[in-house]
Every structure is written in structure tokens, then in C-alpha cells.
Coordinates of N, CA, C and O in Angstrom, one line a residue:
X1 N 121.7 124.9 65.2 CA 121.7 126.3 65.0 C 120.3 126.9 65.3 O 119.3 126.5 64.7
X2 N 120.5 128.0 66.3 CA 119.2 128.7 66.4 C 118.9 129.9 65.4 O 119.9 130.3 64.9
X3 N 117.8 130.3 65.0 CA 118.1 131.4 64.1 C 117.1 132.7 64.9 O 116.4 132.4 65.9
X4 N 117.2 133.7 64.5 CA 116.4 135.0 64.3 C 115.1 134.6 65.4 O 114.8 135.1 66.5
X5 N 114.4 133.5 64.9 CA 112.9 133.3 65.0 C 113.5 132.6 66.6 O 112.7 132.0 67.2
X6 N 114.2 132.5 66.9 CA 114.5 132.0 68.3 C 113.8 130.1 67.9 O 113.9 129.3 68.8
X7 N 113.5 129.9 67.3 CA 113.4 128.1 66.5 C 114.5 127.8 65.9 O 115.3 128.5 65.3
X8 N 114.6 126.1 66.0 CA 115.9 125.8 65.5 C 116.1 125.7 64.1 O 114.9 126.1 63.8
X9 N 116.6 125.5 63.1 CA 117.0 125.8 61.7 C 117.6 124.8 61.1 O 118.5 124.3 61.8
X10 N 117.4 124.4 60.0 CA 118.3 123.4 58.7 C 119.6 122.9 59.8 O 119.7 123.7 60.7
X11 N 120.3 122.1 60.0 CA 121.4 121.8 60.6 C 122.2 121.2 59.5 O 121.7 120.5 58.6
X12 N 123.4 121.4 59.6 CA 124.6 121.6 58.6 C 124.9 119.9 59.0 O 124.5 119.5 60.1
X13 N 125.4 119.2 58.3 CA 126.3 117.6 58.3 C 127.2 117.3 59.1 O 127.6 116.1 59.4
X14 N 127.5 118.8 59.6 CA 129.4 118.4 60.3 C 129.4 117.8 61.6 O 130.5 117.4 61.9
X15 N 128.2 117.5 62.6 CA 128.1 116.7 64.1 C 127.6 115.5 63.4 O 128.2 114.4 63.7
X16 N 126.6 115.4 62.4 CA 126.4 113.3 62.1 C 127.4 113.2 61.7 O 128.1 112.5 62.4
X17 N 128.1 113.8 60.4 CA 129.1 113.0 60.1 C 130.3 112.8 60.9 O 130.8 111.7 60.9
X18 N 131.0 113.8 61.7 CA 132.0 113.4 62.6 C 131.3 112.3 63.7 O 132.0 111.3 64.1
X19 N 130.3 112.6 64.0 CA 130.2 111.0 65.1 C 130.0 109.7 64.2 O 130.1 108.6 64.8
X20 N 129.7 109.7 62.9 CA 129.6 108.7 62.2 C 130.9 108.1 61.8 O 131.1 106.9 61.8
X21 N 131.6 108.9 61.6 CA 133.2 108.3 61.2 C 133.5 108.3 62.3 O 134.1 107.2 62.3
X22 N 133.8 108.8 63.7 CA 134.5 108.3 64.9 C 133.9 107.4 65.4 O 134.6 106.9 66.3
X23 N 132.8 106.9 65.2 CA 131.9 106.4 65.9 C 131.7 106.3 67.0 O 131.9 105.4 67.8
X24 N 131.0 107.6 67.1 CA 131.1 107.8 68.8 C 129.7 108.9 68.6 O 129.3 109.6 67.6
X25 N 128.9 108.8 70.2 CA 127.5 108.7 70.1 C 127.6 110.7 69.4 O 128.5 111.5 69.4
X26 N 126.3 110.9 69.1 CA 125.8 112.3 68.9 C 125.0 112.6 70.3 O 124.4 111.6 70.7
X27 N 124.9 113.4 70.8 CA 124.4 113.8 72.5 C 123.8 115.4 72.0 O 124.5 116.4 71.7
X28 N 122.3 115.3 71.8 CA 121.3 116.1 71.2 C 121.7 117.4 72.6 O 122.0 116.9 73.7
X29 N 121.7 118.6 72.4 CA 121.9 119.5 73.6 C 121.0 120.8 73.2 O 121.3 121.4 72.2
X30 N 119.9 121.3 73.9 CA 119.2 122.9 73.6 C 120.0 123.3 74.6 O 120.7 122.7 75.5
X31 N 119.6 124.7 74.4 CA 120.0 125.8 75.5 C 119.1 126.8 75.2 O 119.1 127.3 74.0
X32 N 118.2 127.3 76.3 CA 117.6 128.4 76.0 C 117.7 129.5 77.8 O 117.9 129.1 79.0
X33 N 117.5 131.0 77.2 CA 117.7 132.0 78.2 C 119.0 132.9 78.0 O 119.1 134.0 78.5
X34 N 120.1 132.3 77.3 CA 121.4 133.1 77.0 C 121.3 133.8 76.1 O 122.3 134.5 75.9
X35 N 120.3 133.9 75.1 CA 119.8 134.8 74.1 C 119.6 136.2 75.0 O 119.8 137.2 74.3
X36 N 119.2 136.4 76.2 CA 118.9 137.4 76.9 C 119.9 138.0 77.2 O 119.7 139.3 77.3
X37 N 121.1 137.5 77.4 CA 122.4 137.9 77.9 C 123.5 138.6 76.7 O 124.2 139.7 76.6
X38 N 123.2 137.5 75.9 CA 124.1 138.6 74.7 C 123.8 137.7 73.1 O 124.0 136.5 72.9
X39 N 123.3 138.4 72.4 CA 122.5 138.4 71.4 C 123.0 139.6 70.3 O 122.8 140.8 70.3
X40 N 123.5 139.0 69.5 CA 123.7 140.0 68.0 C 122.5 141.0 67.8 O 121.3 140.7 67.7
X41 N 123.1 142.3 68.0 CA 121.8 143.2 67.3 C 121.0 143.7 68.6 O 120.3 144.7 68.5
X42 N 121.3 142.9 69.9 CA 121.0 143.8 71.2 C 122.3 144.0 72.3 O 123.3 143.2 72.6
X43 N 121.9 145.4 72.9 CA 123.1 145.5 73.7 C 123.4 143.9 74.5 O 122.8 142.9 74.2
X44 N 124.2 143.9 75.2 CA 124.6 143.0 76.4 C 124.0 143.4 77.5 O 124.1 144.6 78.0
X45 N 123.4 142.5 77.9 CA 122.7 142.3 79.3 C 124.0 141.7 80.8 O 123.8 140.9 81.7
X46 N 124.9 142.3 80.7 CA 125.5 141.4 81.8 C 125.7 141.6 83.4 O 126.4 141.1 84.2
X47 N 124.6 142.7 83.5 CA 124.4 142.8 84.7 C 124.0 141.5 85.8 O 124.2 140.3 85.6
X48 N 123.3 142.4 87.0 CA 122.5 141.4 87.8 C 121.4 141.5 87.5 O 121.0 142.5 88.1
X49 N 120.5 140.9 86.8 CA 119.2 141.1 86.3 C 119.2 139.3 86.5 O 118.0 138.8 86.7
X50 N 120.2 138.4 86.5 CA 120.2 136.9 86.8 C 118.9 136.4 86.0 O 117.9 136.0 86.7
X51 N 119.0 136.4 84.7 CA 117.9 135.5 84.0 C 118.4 134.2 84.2 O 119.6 134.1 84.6
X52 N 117.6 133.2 84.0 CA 118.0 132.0 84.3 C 117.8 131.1 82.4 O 117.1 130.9 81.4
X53 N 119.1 130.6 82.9 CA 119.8 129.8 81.7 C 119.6 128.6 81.5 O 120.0 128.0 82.5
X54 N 119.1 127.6 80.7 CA 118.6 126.2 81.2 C 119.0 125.7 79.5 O 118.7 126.2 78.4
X55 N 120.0 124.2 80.0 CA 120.3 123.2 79.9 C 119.5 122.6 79.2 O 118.5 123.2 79.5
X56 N 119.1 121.5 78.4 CA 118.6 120.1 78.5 C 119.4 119.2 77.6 O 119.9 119.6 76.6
X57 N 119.6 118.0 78.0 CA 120.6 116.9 77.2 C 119.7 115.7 76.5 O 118.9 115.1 77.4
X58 N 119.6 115.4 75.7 CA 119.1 114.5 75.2 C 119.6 113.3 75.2 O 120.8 113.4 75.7
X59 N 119.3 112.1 74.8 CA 120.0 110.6 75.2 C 121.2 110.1 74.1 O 121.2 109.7 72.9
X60 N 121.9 110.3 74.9 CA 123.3 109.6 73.6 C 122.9 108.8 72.6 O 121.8 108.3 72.8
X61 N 123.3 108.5 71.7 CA 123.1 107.9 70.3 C 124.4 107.7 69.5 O 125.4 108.4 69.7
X62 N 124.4 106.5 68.5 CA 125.1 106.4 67.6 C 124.4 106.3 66.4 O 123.3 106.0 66.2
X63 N 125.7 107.0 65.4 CA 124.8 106.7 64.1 C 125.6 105.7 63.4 O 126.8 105.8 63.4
X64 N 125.1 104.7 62.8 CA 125.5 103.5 62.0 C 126.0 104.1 60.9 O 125.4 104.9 60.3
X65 N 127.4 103.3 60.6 CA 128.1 103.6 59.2 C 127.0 103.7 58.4 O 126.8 104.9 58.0
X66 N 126.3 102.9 57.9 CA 125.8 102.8 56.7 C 124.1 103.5 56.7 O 123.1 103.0 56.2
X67 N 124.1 105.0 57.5 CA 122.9 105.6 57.7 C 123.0 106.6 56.9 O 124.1 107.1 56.6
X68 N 121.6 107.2 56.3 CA 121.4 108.0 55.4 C 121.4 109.6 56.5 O 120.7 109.9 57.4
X69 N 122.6 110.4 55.8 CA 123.0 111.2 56.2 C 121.8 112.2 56.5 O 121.3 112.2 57.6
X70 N 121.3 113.1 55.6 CA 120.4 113.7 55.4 C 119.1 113.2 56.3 O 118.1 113.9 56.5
X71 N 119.3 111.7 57.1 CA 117.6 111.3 57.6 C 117.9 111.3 59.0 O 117.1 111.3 59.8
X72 N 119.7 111.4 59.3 CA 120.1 111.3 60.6 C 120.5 113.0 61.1 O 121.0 113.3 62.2
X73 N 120.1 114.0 60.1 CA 120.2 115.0 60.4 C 118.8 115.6 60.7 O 118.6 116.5 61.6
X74 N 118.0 115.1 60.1 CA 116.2 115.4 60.5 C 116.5 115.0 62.0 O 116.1 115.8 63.0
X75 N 117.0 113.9 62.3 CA 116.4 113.1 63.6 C 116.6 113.9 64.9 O 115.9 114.2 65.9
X76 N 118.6 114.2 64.4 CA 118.5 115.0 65.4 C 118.4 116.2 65.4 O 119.1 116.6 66.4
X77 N 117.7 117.5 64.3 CA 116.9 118.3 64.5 C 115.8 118.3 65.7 O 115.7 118.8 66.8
X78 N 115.1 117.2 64.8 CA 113.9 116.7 66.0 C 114.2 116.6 67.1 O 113.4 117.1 67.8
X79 N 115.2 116.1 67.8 CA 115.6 115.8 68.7 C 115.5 117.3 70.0 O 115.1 117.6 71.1
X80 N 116.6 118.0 68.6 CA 117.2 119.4 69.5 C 115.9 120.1 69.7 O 115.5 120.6 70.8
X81 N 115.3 120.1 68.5 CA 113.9 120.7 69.0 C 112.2 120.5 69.9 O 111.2 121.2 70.1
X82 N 112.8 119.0 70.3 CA 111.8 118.4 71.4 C 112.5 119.1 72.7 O 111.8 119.8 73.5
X83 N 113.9 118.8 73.0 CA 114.5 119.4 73.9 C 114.2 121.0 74.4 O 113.8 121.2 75.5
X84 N 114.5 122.4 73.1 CA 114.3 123.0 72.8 C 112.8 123.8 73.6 O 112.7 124.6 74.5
X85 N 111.8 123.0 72.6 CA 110.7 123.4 73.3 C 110.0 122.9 74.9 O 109.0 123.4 75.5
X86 N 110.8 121.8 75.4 CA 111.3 121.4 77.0 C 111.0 122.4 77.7 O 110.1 122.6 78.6
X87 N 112.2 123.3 77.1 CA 113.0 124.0 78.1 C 112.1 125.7 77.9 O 111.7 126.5 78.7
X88 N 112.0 125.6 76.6 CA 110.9 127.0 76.5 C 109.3 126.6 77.0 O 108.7 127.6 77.4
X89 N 108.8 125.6 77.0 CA 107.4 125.4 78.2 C 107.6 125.9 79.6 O 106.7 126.5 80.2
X90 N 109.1 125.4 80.1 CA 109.0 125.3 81.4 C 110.3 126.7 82.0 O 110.9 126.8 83.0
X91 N 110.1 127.5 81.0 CA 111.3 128.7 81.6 C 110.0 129.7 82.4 O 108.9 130.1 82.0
X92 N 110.9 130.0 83.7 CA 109.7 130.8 84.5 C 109.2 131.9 83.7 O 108.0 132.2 83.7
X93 N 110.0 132.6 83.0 CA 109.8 134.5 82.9 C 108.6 134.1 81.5 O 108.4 133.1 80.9
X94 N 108.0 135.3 81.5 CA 106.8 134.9 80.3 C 107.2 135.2 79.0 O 108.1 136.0 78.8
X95 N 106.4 134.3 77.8 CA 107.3 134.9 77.0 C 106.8 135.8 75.8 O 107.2 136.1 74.7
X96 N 105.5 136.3 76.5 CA 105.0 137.2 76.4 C 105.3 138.5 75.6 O 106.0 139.3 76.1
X97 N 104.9 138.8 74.2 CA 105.8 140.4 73.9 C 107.2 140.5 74.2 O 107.9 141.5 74.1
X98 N 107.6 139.0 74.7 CA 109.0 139.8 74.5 C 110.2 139.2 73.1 O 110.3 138.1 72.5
X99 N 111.1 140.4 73.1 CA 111.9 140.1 71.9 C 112.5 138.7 71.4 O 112.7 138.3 70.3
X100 N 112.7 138.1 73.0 CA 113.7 136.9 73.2 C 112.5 135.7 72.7 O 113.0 134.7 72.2
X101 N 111.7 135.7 72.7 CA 111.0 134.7 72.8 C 110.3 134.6 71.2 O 110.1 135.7 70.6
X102 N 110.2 133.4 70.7 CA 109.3 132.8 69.2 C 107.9 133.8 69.3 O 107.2 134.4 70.1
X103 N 107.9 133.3 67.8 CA 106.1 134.3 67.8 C 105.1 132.9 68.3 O 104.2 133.0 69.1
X104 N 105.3 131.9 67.7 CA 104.2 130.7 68.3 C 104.4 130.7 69.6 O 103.8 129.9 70.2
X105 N 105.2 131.6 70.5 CA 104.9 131.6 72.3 C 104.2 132.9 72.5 O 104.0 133.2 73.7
X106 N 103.9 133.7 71.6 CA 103.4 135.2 71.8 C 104.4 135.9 72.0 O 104.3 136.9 72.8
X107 N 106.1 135.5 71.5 CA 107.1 136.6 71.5 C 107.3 137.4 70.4 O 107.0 136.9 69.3
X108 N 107.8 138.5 70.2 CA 108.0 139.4 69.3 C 108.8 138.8 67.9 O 108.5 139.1 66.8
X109 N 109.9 137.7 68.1 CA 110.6 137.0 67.3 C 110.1 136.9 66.1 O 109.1 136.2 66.1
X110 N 110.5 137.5 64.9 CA 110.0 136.6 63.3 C 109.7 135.9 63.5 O 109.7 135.5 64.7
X111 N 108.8 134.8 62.3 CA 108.9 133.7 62.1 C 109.8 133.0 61.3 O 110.4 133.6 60.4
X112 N 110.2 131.6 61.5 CA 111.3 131.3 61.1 C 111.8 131.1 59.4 O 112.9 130.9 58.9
X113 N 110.3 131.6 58.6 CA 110.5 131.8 57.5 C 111.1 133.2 57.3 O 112.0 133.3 56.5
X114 N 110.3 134.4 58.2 CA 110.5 135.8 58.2 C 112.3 136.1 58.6 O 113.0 137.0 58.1
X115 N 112.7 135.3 59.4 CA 113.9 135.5 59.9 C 115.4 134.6 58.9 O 116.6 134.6 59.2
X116 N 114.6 133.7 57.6 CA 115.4 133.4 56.7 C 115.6 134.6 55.8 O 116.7 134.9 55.2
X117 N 114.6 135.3 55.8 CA 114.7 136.5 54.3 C 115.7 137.1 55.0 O 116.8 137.1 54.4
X118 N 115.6 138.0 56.5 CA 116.6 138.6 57.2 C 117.9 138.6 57.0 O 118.7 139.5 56.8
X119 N 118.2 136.6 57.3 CA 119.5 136.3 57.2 C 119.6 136.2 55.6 O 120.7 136.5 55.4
X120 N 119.1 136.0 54.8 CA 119.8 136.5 53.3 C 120.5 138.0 53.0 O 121.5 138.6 52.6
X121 N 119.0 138.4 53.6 CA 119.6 140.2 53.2 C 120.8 140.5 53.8 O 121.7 141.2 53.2
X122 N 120.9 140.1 54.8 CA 122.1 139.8 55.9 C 123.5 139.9 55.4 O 124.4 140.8 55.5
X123 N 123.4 138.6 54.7 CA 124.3 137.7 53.9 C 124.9 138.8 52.7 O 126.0 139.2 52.4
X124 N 123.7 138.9 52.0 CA 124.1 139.9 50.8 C 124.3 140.9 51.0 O 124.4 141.6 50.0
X125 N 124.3 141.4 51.8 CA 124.9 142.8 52.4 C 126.6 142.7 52.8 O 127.5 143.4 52.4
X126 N 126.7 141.7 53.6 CA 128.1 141.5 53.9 C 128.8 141.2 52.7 O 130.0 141.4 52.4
X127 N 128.0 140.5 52.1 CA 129.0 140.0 50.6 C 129.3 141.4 50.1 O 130.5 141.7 50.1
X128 N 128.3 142.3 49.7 CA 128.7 143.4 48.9 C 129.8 144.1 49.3 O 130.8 144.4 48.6
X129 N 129.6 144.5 50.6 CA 130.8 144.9 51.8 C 132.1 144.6 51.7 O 133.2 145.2 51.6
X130 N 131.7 143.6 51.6 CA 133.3 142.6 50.8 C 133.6 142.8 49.7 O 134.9 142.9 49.5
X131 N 133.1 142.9 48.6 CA 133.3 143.0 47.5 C 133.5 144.4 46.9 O 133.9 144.5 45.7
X132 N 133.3 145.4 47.7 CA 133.3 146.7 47.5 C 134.7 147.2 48.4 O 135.3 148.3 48.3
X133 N 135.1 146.2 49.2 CA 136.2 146.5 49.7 C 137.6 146.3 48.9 O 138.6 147.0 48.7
X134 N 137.2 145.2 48.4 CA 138.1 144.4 47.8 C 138.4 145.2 45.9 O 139.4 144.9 45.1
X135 N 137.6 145.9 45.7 CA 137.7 146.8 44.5 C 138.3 148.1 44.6 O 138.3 148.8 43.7

């Protein structure tokens, strides 16, 4: 999960543990540049403006029955986010002042602490929404 700060975030259980019980490998994946294209909170970009989209795949893996859940979720954090910043070193457009890009690249982006408060207020906003509906 990417968040706000355009950096990767806490990752939830549900990819270690399904490759742990099927036993079948986890395959680390970033993707960066489609944030440009369509992005909550900015219009849609889907013209020809042709930003370029980039890929990176990290090396298949399994995780062993008997692995500490919580230590195989750090790893492959780490993982997504060696990939991650790969692909943001090497993307041509600068990332310079702009919205799409982290603040540790000189982009406009929160920091990833700044962009947790966001997503709470976020959260508790939609809750009330809901709950004011529902009364």
C-alpha cells in the first residue's frame, strides 16, 4: 500500500499469509508514474500527455510455515520499497515541486507521518458520514 506521502505504508497480513498457507512464493511488485494518471483528490489525467509508467518485480520467495508473521511482513515491505525507490531514482520527469512525487525527492507530497494524520481525519470523517446517515 502506497499512501498520501507517495512512500510505502504498514502492509496488512493478507499476501504473507495467503502465500504461507498455499505455499506458493510472494513476488515483491512497485509501480510508480500511475499516480499521475488517476489519483484520488486529483482530476484524471488521461489524455496524451504519455507519462511513463514503470514496473519493477522483485525475486520470488517463499515463506516457511513456521515464519514469524509480523518479520515476513517487514521483509517484504523492505523489499517493495527497495524496488519502489528503483524505480523513483531512475523515472525521467523531475520530481521536483511536483505534487506526484515524496518530499525526500523535493516533491510537494506530505510526509509519511503528515499523510497518516490526513488518512485518520479522512477515516473519521467518513465514519461520521455514516453514522449520521444511518440516524
Amino acid at each position: 500500500t502506497i499512501s498520501l506521502s507517495w512512500e510505502v505504508k504498514e502492509l496488512k497480513s493478507g499476501a504473507v499469509r495467503l502465500a504461507q498457507g498455499a505455499g506458493v512464493p510472494v513476488i515483491p511488485v512497485a509501480l510508480w508514474g500511475s499516480q499521475r494518471l488517476l489519483t484520488k483528490g486529483h482530476k484524471p489525467n488521461l489524455g496524451r500527455k504519455r507519462y511513463p509508467v514503470y514496473i519493477a518485480y522483485g525475486s520470488p520467495y517463499l515463506i516457511p510455515k513456521d515464519a514469524d508473521i509480523a518479520q515476513e511482513e517487514l521483509r517484504l515491505r523492505e523489499e517493495i520499497t527497495s524496488l519502489l525507490h528503483l524505480l523513483q531514482e531512475n523515472y525521467p520527469d523531475s520530481p521536483v515541486g511536483a505534487w506526484w512525487s515524496p518530499k525526500r525527492l523535493g516533491g510537494l507530497a506530505p510526509t509519511i507521518e503528515e499523510a497518516a494524520v490526513q488518512n485518520a481525519a479522512r477515516k473519521a470523517e467518513k465514519l461520521k458520514k455514516k453514522e449520521a446517515k444511518g440516524k
